[in-house]
Amino acid sequence: MNSSINKIINAINNAKNILIIPHINPDGDCIGSAIAMKLFIEKEYNKYVTLFIQSKVPEVYKFLPKAEDFKIENDICNQIFDLVIAVDCAAYDRLTNAITFFDKAEETIVFDHHKTNKGYGKYNYILPELSSTGEVLYYFAKNSKWQIDKEIAEALYTAILTDTGGFKFENTKTKTFKAVAELLRYDINPSEIYKQCYESKPLEMLKLRALAINKSKILYNGKVIYTIITLDDMRNAKALNEHTDGIVELLRQVDTVDLAFLIKETEDGYSKVSFRSENVDVTQIASKFNGGGHTKAAGCTIKKNYTIALNKILEEIEYVYEFSK
Ligand code: 5GP
Ligand code: MN
């Protein structure tokens, strides 16, 4: 159940030391929303806000204002934050090593748009009908009469742009374009932001994509496609963790495919899985492994090696695609 805007504003107003937490492996929506939230609070309430990051800001989002301001756990481990705000973080366990800050805080707020988010904050503002947490923040700010400026507009625009896949996913609605039309009034450069997000890739990333496609396997008469990226693949391609972004969206482009998934071997030997589907609610599959997300895009981490993880996933999807075998 969502909290009232007044209660959330009061919590922000009364806080002395505020921390903003994105989820692990943050995407553009997460980073953009965290930055926008920081800038809003600093401007409206004249207090400093700290930005947390589990490891580092993905290179692709370093163009954003304040991208250099994110702090890792070691930088802030002696600080106590009385208010912690989680952005775009679908589940409590996705806060990973920021959980201690979250647990110690007197007040916590969760801003999100994942339908699987159960509302783990003291205050929650979760709108699954909106495209992105960026869009959630835009409408929250508008209702709260917070002022937008160029930097905030850039951060929110990037958040919305990336979570809608460049305004092409089905989560792109009239409200999305209304928000974006308003953001464009703040003198931001959409063409430049597009280039930064989608056309500034290191060669290693494209080579990793080629490898992922070459290794892909097709099942159920082409309805299902998957690929596995191992740590060895990552090392051989000299790729960074963030360079697997976009691979599952590429697999989904195959004309016959309904369900695409990517299994990525993690540093601790587990399996991070990304699901995308046109007709199947992939939160149903991801939630079998304690994951979640959106109807057409969900994920989970299976605490098994990729061979076992693959078998478990295949068992889950067997029921769905059995008819077309
Ligand atoms: P991706 O596959 O790009 O990592 O994530 C797709 C969607 O599912 C995103 O909205 C992401 O936040 C969500 N998601 C990914 N992994 C997990 C997970 O382990 N748990 C939950 N609850 N959501 C996840
Ligand atoms: Mn999001």
Tab-separated table of C-alpha atoms and ligand atoms in Angstrom:
chain	number	residue	atom	x	y	z
A	1	MET	CA	0.000	0.000	0.000
A	2	ASN	CA	1.427	3.389	-0.967
A	3	SER	CA	2.114	6.062	1.644
A	4	SER	CA	0.705	9.541	1.301
A	5	ILE	CA	2.866	12.178	-0.353
A	6	ASN	CA	2.595	14.260	2.840
A	7	LYS	CA	4.081	11.521	5.009
A	8	ILE	CA	6.962	11.041	2.584
A	9	ILE	CA	7.648	14.777	2.389
A	10	ASN	CA	7.590	14.993	6.206
A	11	ALA	CA	10.142	12.199	6.461
A	12	ILE	CA	12.406	14.014	3.997
A	13	ASN	CA	11.867	17.341	5.761
A	14	ASN	CA	12.788	15.934	9.190
A	15	ALA	CA	15.835	13.960	8.066
A	16	LYS	CA	19.353	15.115	8.903
A	17	ASN	CA	21.460	12.624	7.003
A	18	ILE	CA	19.995	11.074	3.856
A	19	LEU	CA	21.286	8.140	1.789
A	20	ILE	CA	19.949	7.030	-1.600
A	21	ILE	CA	20.389	3.390	-2.619
A	22	PRO	CA	20.091	1.962	-6.150
A	23	HIS	CA	19.836	-1.806	-6.763
A	24	ILE	CA	22.766	-4.101	-7.522
A	25	ASN	CA	23.993	-3.890	-11.143
A	26	PRO	CA	22.176	-0.582	-11.601
A	27	ASP	CA	20.666	0.364	-14.949
A	28	GLY	CA	19.925	3.789	-16.415
A	29	ASP	CA	16.587	4.106	-14.649
A	30	CYS	CA	18.166	3.359	-11.327
A	31	ILE	CA	21.183	5.680	-11.692
A	32	GLY	CA	19.134	8.486	-13.276
A	33	SER	CA	16.437	8.260	-10.592
A	34	ALA	CA	18.990	8.242	-7.758
A	35	ILE	CA	20.673	11.360	-9.154
A	36	ALA	CA	17.363	13.162	-9.735
A	37	MET	CA	16.212	12.339	-6.187
A	38	LYS	CA	19.456	13.706	-4.716
A	39	LEU	CA	19.195	16.930	-6.741
A	40	PHE	CA	15.513	17.422	-5.894
A	41	ILE	CA	16.064	17.035	-2.144
A	42	GLU	CA	19.185	19.178	-2.098
A	43	LYS	CA	17.426	21.981	-3.934
A	44	GLU	CA	14.061	21.822	-2.197
A	45	TYR	CA	15.204	21.165	1.379
A	46	ASN	CA	18.698	22.616	1.362
A	47	LYS	CA	20.413	19.503	2.741
A	48	TYR	CA	23.215	17.298	1.423
A	49	VAL	CA	22.248	13.845	0.161
A	50	THR	CA	24.694	10.927	-0.199
A	51	LEU	CA	24.467	8.535	-3.163
A	52	PHE	CA	25.362	4.881	-2.608
A	53	ILE	CA	26.703	2.434	-5.184
A	54	GLN	CA	27.456	-1.282	-4.654
A	55	SER	CA	30.538	-1.255	-6.895
A	56	LYS	CA	30.756	1.481	-9.513
A	57	VAL	CA	28.630	3.544	-11.858
A	58	PRO	CA	28.510	1.809	-15.280
A	59	GLU	CA	30.730	3.697	-17.758
A	60	VAL	CA	27.765	4.371	-20.024
A	61	TYR	CA	26.088	6.567	-17.356
A	62	LYS	CA	29.172	8.561	-16.368
A	63	PHE	CA	27.971	11.412	-18.582
A	64	LEU	CA	25.173	12.163	-16.118
A	65	PRO	CA	25.488	15.047	-13.645
A	66	LYS	CA	26.751	13.946	-10.184
A	67	ALA	CA	27.777	10.525	-11.537
A	68	GLU	CA	31.111	11.071	-9.740
A	69	ASP	CA	29.364	11.602	-6.405
A	70	PHE	CA	28.389	7.949	-5.750
A	71	LYS	CA	30.061	6.450	-2.649
A	72	ILE	CA	30.888	2.818	-1.976
A	73	GLU	CA	30.327	1.130	1.398
A	74	ASN	CA	33.888	1.786	2.624
A	75	ASP	CA	33.599	5.550	2.024
A	76	ILE	CA	30.586	5.870	4.321
A	77	CYS	CA	30.734	2.891	6.703
A	78	ASN	CA	31.165	5.146	9.749
A	79	GLN	CA	28.146	7.265	8.955
A	80	ILE	CA	24.614	6.782	10.230
A	81	PHE	CA	21.795	7.819	7.949
A	82	ASP	CA	18.474	8.601	9.582
A	83	LEU	CA	16.636	8.425	6.246
A	84	VAL	CA	17.411	5.883	3.528
A	85	ILE	CA	15.655	6.037	0.171
A	86	ALA	CA	15.724	3.011	-2.157
A	87	VAL	CA	15.081	3.731	-5.838
A	88	ASP	CA	14.045	1.220	-8.531
A	89	CYS	CA	14.881	-1.622	-6.173
A	90	ALA	CA	12.232	-4.338	-6.579
A	91	ALA	CA	13.072	-6.312	-3.451
A	92	TYR	CA	14.790	-5.844	-0.098
A	93	ASP	CA	17.527	-8.372	-0.954
A	94	ARG	CA	18.445	-6.348	-4.058
A	95	LEU	CA	19.855	-3.674	-1.714
A	96	THR	CA	22.678	-6.197	-1.070
A	97	ASN	CA	25.532	-4.575	0.867
A	98	ALA	CA	23.499	-1.427	1.552
A	99	ILE	CA	21.058	-3.423	3.699
A	100	THR	CA	22.884	-2.449	6.917
A	101	PHE	CA	22.306	1.263	6.196
A	102	PHE	CA	18.675	0.531	5.381
A	103	ASP	CA	18.140	-1.487	8.564
A	104	LYS	CA	19.784	1.131	10.799
A	105	ALA	CA	17.785	4.066	9.437
A	106	GLU	CA	14.852	5.391	11.482
A	107	GLU	CA	12.926	6.171	8.303
A	108	THR	CA	12.983	4.406	4.949
A	109	ILE	CA	11.261	5.241	1.681
A	110	VAL	CA	10.935	3.002	-1.382
A	111	PHE	CA	10.309	4.612	-4.788
A	112	ASP	CA	9.709	2.025	-7.499
A	113	HIS	CA	7.618	0.718	-10.409
A	114	HIS	CA	8.108	-3.075	-10.188
A	115	LYS	CA	4.853	-4.982	-9.820
A	116	THR	CA	6.589	-7.594	-7.668
A	117	ASN	CA	7.724	-4.982	-5.101
A	118	LYS	CA	6.003	-5.853	-1.813
A	119	GLY	CA	6.700	-2.456	-0.223
A	120	TYR	CA	9.550	-3.180	2.188
A	121	GLY	CA	9.997	0.464	3.239
A	122	LYS	CA	8.388	2.288	6.142
A	123	TYR	CA	6.976	4.522	3.413
A	124	ASN	CA	6.384	3.208	-0.085
A	125	TYR	CA	5.634	4.895	-3.385
A	126	ILE	CA	5.306	2.139	-5.986
A	127	LEU	CA	3.441	2.710	-9.255
A	128	PRO	CA	3.685	-0.428	-11.458
A	129	GLU	CA	1.615	1.204	-14.199
A	130	LEU	CA	4.427	3.676	-14.935
A	131	SER	CA	7.323	2.914	-17.284
A	132	SER	CA	10.169	3.626	-14.928
A	133	THR	CA	11.150	4.881	-11.516
A	134	GLY	CA	12.166	8.056	-13.384
A	135	GLU	CA	8.536	8.518	-14.397
A	136	VAL	CA	7.370	7.767	-10.833
A	137	LEU	CA	9.704	10.487	-9.529
A	138	TYR	CA	8.620	12.930	-12.209
A	139	TYR	CA	4.954	12.661	-11.161
A	140	PHE	CA	5.825	12.590	-7.455
A	141	ALA	CA	7.826	15.813	-7.930
A	142	LYS	CA	5.014	17.413	-9.880
A	143	ASN	CA	2.490	16.572	-7.140
A	144	SER	CA	4.894	17.898	-4.515
A	145	LYS	CA	5.538	21.115	-6.503
A	146	TRP	CA	9.268	20.367	-6.630
A	147	GLN	CA	11.109	22.409	-9.256
A	148	ILE	CA	12.850	20.681	-12.160
A	149	ASP	CA	16.098	22.090	-13.589
A	150	LYS	CA	18.333	21.063	-16.500
A	151	GLU	CA	20.382	18.514	-14.510
A	152	ILE	CA	17.291	16.890	-13.005
A	153	ALA	CA	15.624	16.809	-16.432
A	154	GLU	CA	18.696	15.087	-17.902
A	155	ALA	CA	18.719	12.450	-15.161
A	156	LEU	CA	14.967	11.772	-15.374
A	157	TYR	CA	14.988	11.731	-19.176
A	158	THR	CA	17.801	9.146	-19.161
A	159	ALA	CA	15.921	7.053	-16.598
A	160	ILE	CA	12.743	7.024	-18.706
A	161	LEU	CA	14.571	6.613	-22.028
A	162	THR	CA	16.498	3.540	-20.893
A	163	ASP	CA	13.662	1.726	-19.093
A	164	THR	CA	11.420	2.106	-22.140
A	165	GLY	CA	14.215	0.861	-24.430
A	166	GLY	CA	14.171	4.216	-26.231
A	167	PHE	CA	10.361	4.655	-25.945
A	168	LYS	CA	9.676	1.379	-27.749
A	169	PHE	CA	8.560	-1.030	-25.017
A	170	GLU	CA	4.876	-1.432	-24.194
A	171	ASN	CA	5.364	0.394	-20.916
A	172	THR	CA	5.594	3.602	-22.990
A	173	LYS	CA	2.222	5.306	-22.476
A	174	THR	CA	0.618	8.715	-22.910
A	175	LYS	CA	1.784	9.685	-19.424
A	176	THR	CA	5.342	8.737	-20.371
A	177	PHE	CA	5.350	11.077	-23.363
A	178	LYS	CA	3.696	13.827	-21.302
A	179	ALA	CA	6.498	13.590	-18.738
A	180	VAL	CA	9.159	13.537	-21.428
A	181	ALA	CA	7.630	16.466	-23.329
A	182	GLU	CA	7.806	18.513	-20.129
A	183	LEU	CA	11.428	17.440	-19.454
A	184	LEU	CA	12.446	18.620	-22.933
A	185	ARG	CA	11.523	22.161	-21.909
A	186	TYR	CA	14.635	22.277	-19.729
A	187	ASP	CA	17.057	22.591	-22.620
A	188	ILE	CA	18.337	19.009	-22.571
A	189	ASN	CA	19.691	17.368	-25.728
A	190	PRO	CA	17.800	14.103	-26.455
A	191	SER	CA	19.944	13.220	-29.444
A	192	GLU	CA	23.134	13.548	-27.398
A	193	ILE	CA	21.649	11.530	-24.500
A	194	TYR	CA	20.584	8.827	-26.983
A	195	LYS	CA	24.128	8.667	-28.377
A	196	GLN	CA	25.588	8.404	-24.877
A	197	CYS	CA	23.212	5.585	-23.912
A	198	TYR	CA	23.097	3.544	-27.112
A	199	GLU	CA	25.868	4.501	-29.507
A	200	SER	CA	28.962	4.781	-27.349
A	201	LYS	CA	29.795	1.121	-26.834
A	202	PRO	CA	33.295	-0.249	-26.356
A	203	LEU	CA	34.274	-2.859	-28.970
A	204	GLU	CA	34.539	-5.484	-26.183
A	205	MET	CA	30.812	-5.155	-25.568
A	206	LEU	CA	29.952	-5.799	-29.224
A	207	LYS	CA	32.337	-8.773	-29.329
A	208	LEU	CA	30.619	-10.200	-26.258
A	209	ARG	CA	27.257	-9.806	-27.997
A	210	ALA	CA	28.570	-11.662	-31.039
A	211	LEU	CA	29.783	-14.473	-28.795
A	212	ALA	CA	26.482	-14.610	-26.919
A	213	ILE	CA	24.536	-14.911	-30.176
A	214	ASN	CA	26.908	-17.543	-31.551
A	215	LYS	CA	26.478	-19.621	-28.390
A	216	SER	CA	22.692	-19.267	-28.292
A	217	LYS	CA	20.419	-22.301	-28.412
A	218	ILE	CA	16.890	-22.570	-29.773
A	219	LEU	CA	14.156	-24.780	-28.280
A	220	TYR	CA	10.467	-25.522	-28.821
A	221	ASN	CA	10.420	-24.808	-32.584
A	222	GLY	CA	12.149	-21.476	-32.128
A	223	LYS	CA	9.822	-20.199	-29.422
A	224	VAL	CA	12.539	-20.215	-26.776
A	225	ILE	CA	16.091	-18.941	-27.097
A	226	TYR	CA	18.792	-18.800	-24.468
A	227	THR	CA	22.490	-18.229	-24.095
A	228	ILE	CA	25.022	-18.641	-21.309
A	229	ILE	CA	27.877	-16.235	-20.582
A	230	THR	CA	30.554	-17.730	-18.368
A	231	LEU	CA	33.308	-15.962	-16.432
A	232	ASP	CA	35.754	-17.381	-18.981
A	233	ASP	CA	33.733	-15.796	-21.792
A	234	MET	CA	33.893	-12.469	-19.940
A	235	ARG	CA	37.650	-12.717	-19.446
A	236	ASN	CA	38.311	-13.803	-23.040
A	237	ALA	CA	36.247	-10.912	-24.389
A	238	LYS	CA	37.903	-8.511	-21.867
A	239	ALA	CA	34.352	-7.456	-21.049
A	240	LEU	CA	33.059	-5.694	-17.942
A	241	ASN	CA	30.076	-6.936	-15.954
A	242	GLU	CA	27.864	-4.190	-17.404
A	243	HIS	CA	28.708	-5.257	-20.979
A	244	THR	CA	26.117	-8.044	-20.897
A	245	ASP	CA	23.378	-5.376	-20.876
A	246	GLY	CA	21.243	-5.626	-23.987
A	247	ILE	CA	22.143	-9.223	-24.887
A	248	VAL	CA	18.788	-10.694	-23.873
A	249	GLU	CA	16.993	-7.934	-25.809
A	250	LEU	CA	18.981	-8.954	-28.905
A	251	LEU	CA	17.997	-12.619	-28.507
A	252	ARG	CA	14.365	-11.593	-28.229
A	253	GLN	CA	14.552	-9.955	-31.668
A	254	VAL	CA	14.557	-13.371	-33.413
A	255	ASP	CA	11.271	-13.573	-35.340
A	256	THR	CA	10.060	-16.908	-33.951
A	257	VAL	CA	11.011	-16.232	-30.334
A	258	ASP	CA	8.525	-15.753	-27.519
A	259	LEU	CA	10.823	-16.292	-24.531
A	260	ALA	CA	14.487	-15.308	-24.340
A	261	PHE	CA	16.762	-15.769	-21.398
A	262	LEU	CA	20.380	-15.152	-20.524
A	263	ILE	CA	22.286	-17.007	-17.824
A	264	LYS	CA	25.350	-15.189	-16.588
A	265	GLU	CA	27.890	-16.887	-14.337
A	266	THR	CA	28.592	-14.645	-11.348
A	267	GLU	CA	31.923	-14.189	-9.540
A	268	ASP	CA	30.729	-16.548	-6.791
A	269	GLY	CA	29.835	-19.271	-9.299
A	270	TYR	CA	26.074	-18.659	-9.186
A	271	SER	CA	23.734	-17.835	-12.063
A	272	LYS	CA	22.179	-14.422	-12.716
A	273	VAL	CA	19.267	-14.894	-15.092
A	274	SER	CA	17.425	-12.352	-17.251
A	275	PHE	CA	14.077	-13.294	-18.807
A	276	ARG	CA	12.184	-11.495	-21.565
A	277	SER	CA	8.913	-12.634	-23.137
A	278	GLU	CA	6.094	-11.421	-25.324
A	279	ASN	CA	3.272	-13.709	-24.139
A	280	VAL	CA	4.390	-15.314	-20.892
A	281	ASP	CA	4.449	-13.444	-17.561
A	282	VAL	CA	8.125	-13.912	-16.767
A	283	THR	CA	7.720	-12.751	-13.157
A	284	GLN	CA	6.070	-16.186	-12.671
A	285	ILE	CA	9.281	-17.926	-13.727
A	286	ALA	CA	11.637	-15.513	-11.928
A	287	SER	CA	9.639	-15.709	-8.705
A	288	LYS	CA	10.143	-19.494	-8.632
A	289	PHE	CA	13.776	-18.558	-7.896
A	290	ASN	CA	13.018	-15.654	-5.530
A	291	GLY	CA	13.402	-13.077	-8.313
A	292	GLY	CA	10.908	-10.655	-9.790
A	293	GLY	CA	10.476	-7.638	-12.041
A	294	HIS	CA	7.905	-6.867	-14.731
A	295	THR	CA	5.519	-9.025	-16.810
A	296	LYS	CA	7.772	-8.910	-19.873
A	297	ALA	CA	11.168	-8.435	-18.219
A	298	ALA	CA	12.217	-10.143	-15.034
A	299	GLY	CA	15.273	-11.605	-13.403
A	300	CYS	CA	16.635	-13.704	-10.571
A	301	THR	CA	19.810	-15.158	-9.156
A	302	ILE	CA	19.886	-18.950	-8.825
A	303	LYS	CA	22.455	-20.037	-6.273
A	304	LYS	CA	23.680	-22.909	-8.422
A	305	ASN	CA	26.183	-23.237	-11.268
A	306	TYR	CA	24.924	-22.462	-14.766
A	307	THR	CA	24.406	-26.096	-15.794
A	308	ILE	CA	22.126	-26.824	-12.838
A	309	ALA	CA	20.445	-23.426	-13.196
A	310	LEU	CA	19.714	-24.128	-16.871
A	311	ASN	CA	18.083	-27.448	-16.033
A	312	LYS	CA	15.943	-25.874	-13.346
A	313	ILE	CA	14.779	-23.145	-15.741
A	314	LEU	CA	14.050	-25.678	-18.483
A	315	GLU	CA	11.942	-27.643	-16.004
A	316	GLU	CA	9.941	-24.508	-15.230
A	317	ILE	CA	9.296	-23.546	-18.837
A	318	GLU	CA	8.548	-27.079	-19.983
A	319	TYR	CA	4.928	-26.770	-18.852
A	320	VAL	CA	4.452	-23.542	-20.762
A	321	TYR	CA	5.867	-24.646	-24.103
A	322	GLU	CA	5.117	-28.377	-23.987
A	323	PHE	CA	2.325	-28.041	-26.576
A	324	SER	CA	4.685	-26.872	-29.326
A	325	LYS	CA	7.357	-29.534	-28.871
B	1	5GP	P1	17.424	-7.680	-15.846
B	1	5GP	O1	17.113	-8.969	-16.484
B	1	5GP	O2	17.629	-6.597	-16.851
B	1	5GP	O3	18.505	-7.765	-14.809
B	1	5GP	O4	16.141	-7.276	-15.034
B	1	5GP	C1	14.857	-7.244	-15.602
B	1	5GP	C2	13.887	-6.708	-14.576
B	1	5GP	O5	13.769	-7.640	-13.507
B	1	5GP	C3	14.348	-5.404	-13.945
B	1	5GP	O6	13.232	-4.594	-13.757
B	1	5GP	C4	14.974	-5.837	-12.636
B	1	5GP	O7	14.870	-4.843	-11.671
B	1	5GP	C5	14.200	-7.087	-12.261
B	1	5GP	N1	15.090	-8.066	-11.626
B	1	5GP	C6	16.241	-8.562	-12.110
B	1	5GP	N2	16.818	-9.429	-11.251
B	1	5GP	C7	15.996	-9.488	-10.172
B	1	5GP	C8	16.050	-10.215	-8.922
B	1	5GP	O8	16.975	-10.982	-8.627
B	1	5GP	N3	15.017	-9.980	-8.049
B	1	5GP	C9	13.986	-9.136	-8.348
B	1	5GP	N4	13.010	-8.982	-7.440
B	1	5GP	N5	13.913	-8.451	-9.488
B	1	5GP	C10	14.889	-8.615	-10.407
B	2	MN	MN	13.287	0.562	-13.553
